[in-house]
C-alpha angles and dihedrals in degrees: 000000000000119000094263094054096082094052093045092048094051098041099036101037118013099044100036092048096042093242098134092107089063098060134005121239089239090061093050090051089048092051088053094048094049098042122112131183115248131180111251107234115191114180109246094235090063117089110240126213116191113195109194134181112214099206127087111289096045108141091206107081127190091261091053092050090050090051092050090048093049092053095036111027091176093053115136110236118200118187123201110204098194096048142079113182101324100068092156092061099039100037109023 
């Protein structure tokens, strides 16, 4: 998570959606501090489902989708036209 993630998560999600009772701000900052980027390695014999919101805020970018399809050409891709990242809330 880049340095701006924690503040954005707290001020654009936890506070506006009254979710501050679910996780303390200190925990969010600690998650950001301790996070490291790792390459997602999915064994090729495992079927892959990629669920992707198409609006701003989606965490699956075009380059990510290309990477998944390169390693798993038969992956099932599902796009959610009314969602960014929070598909569960916007398209239950």
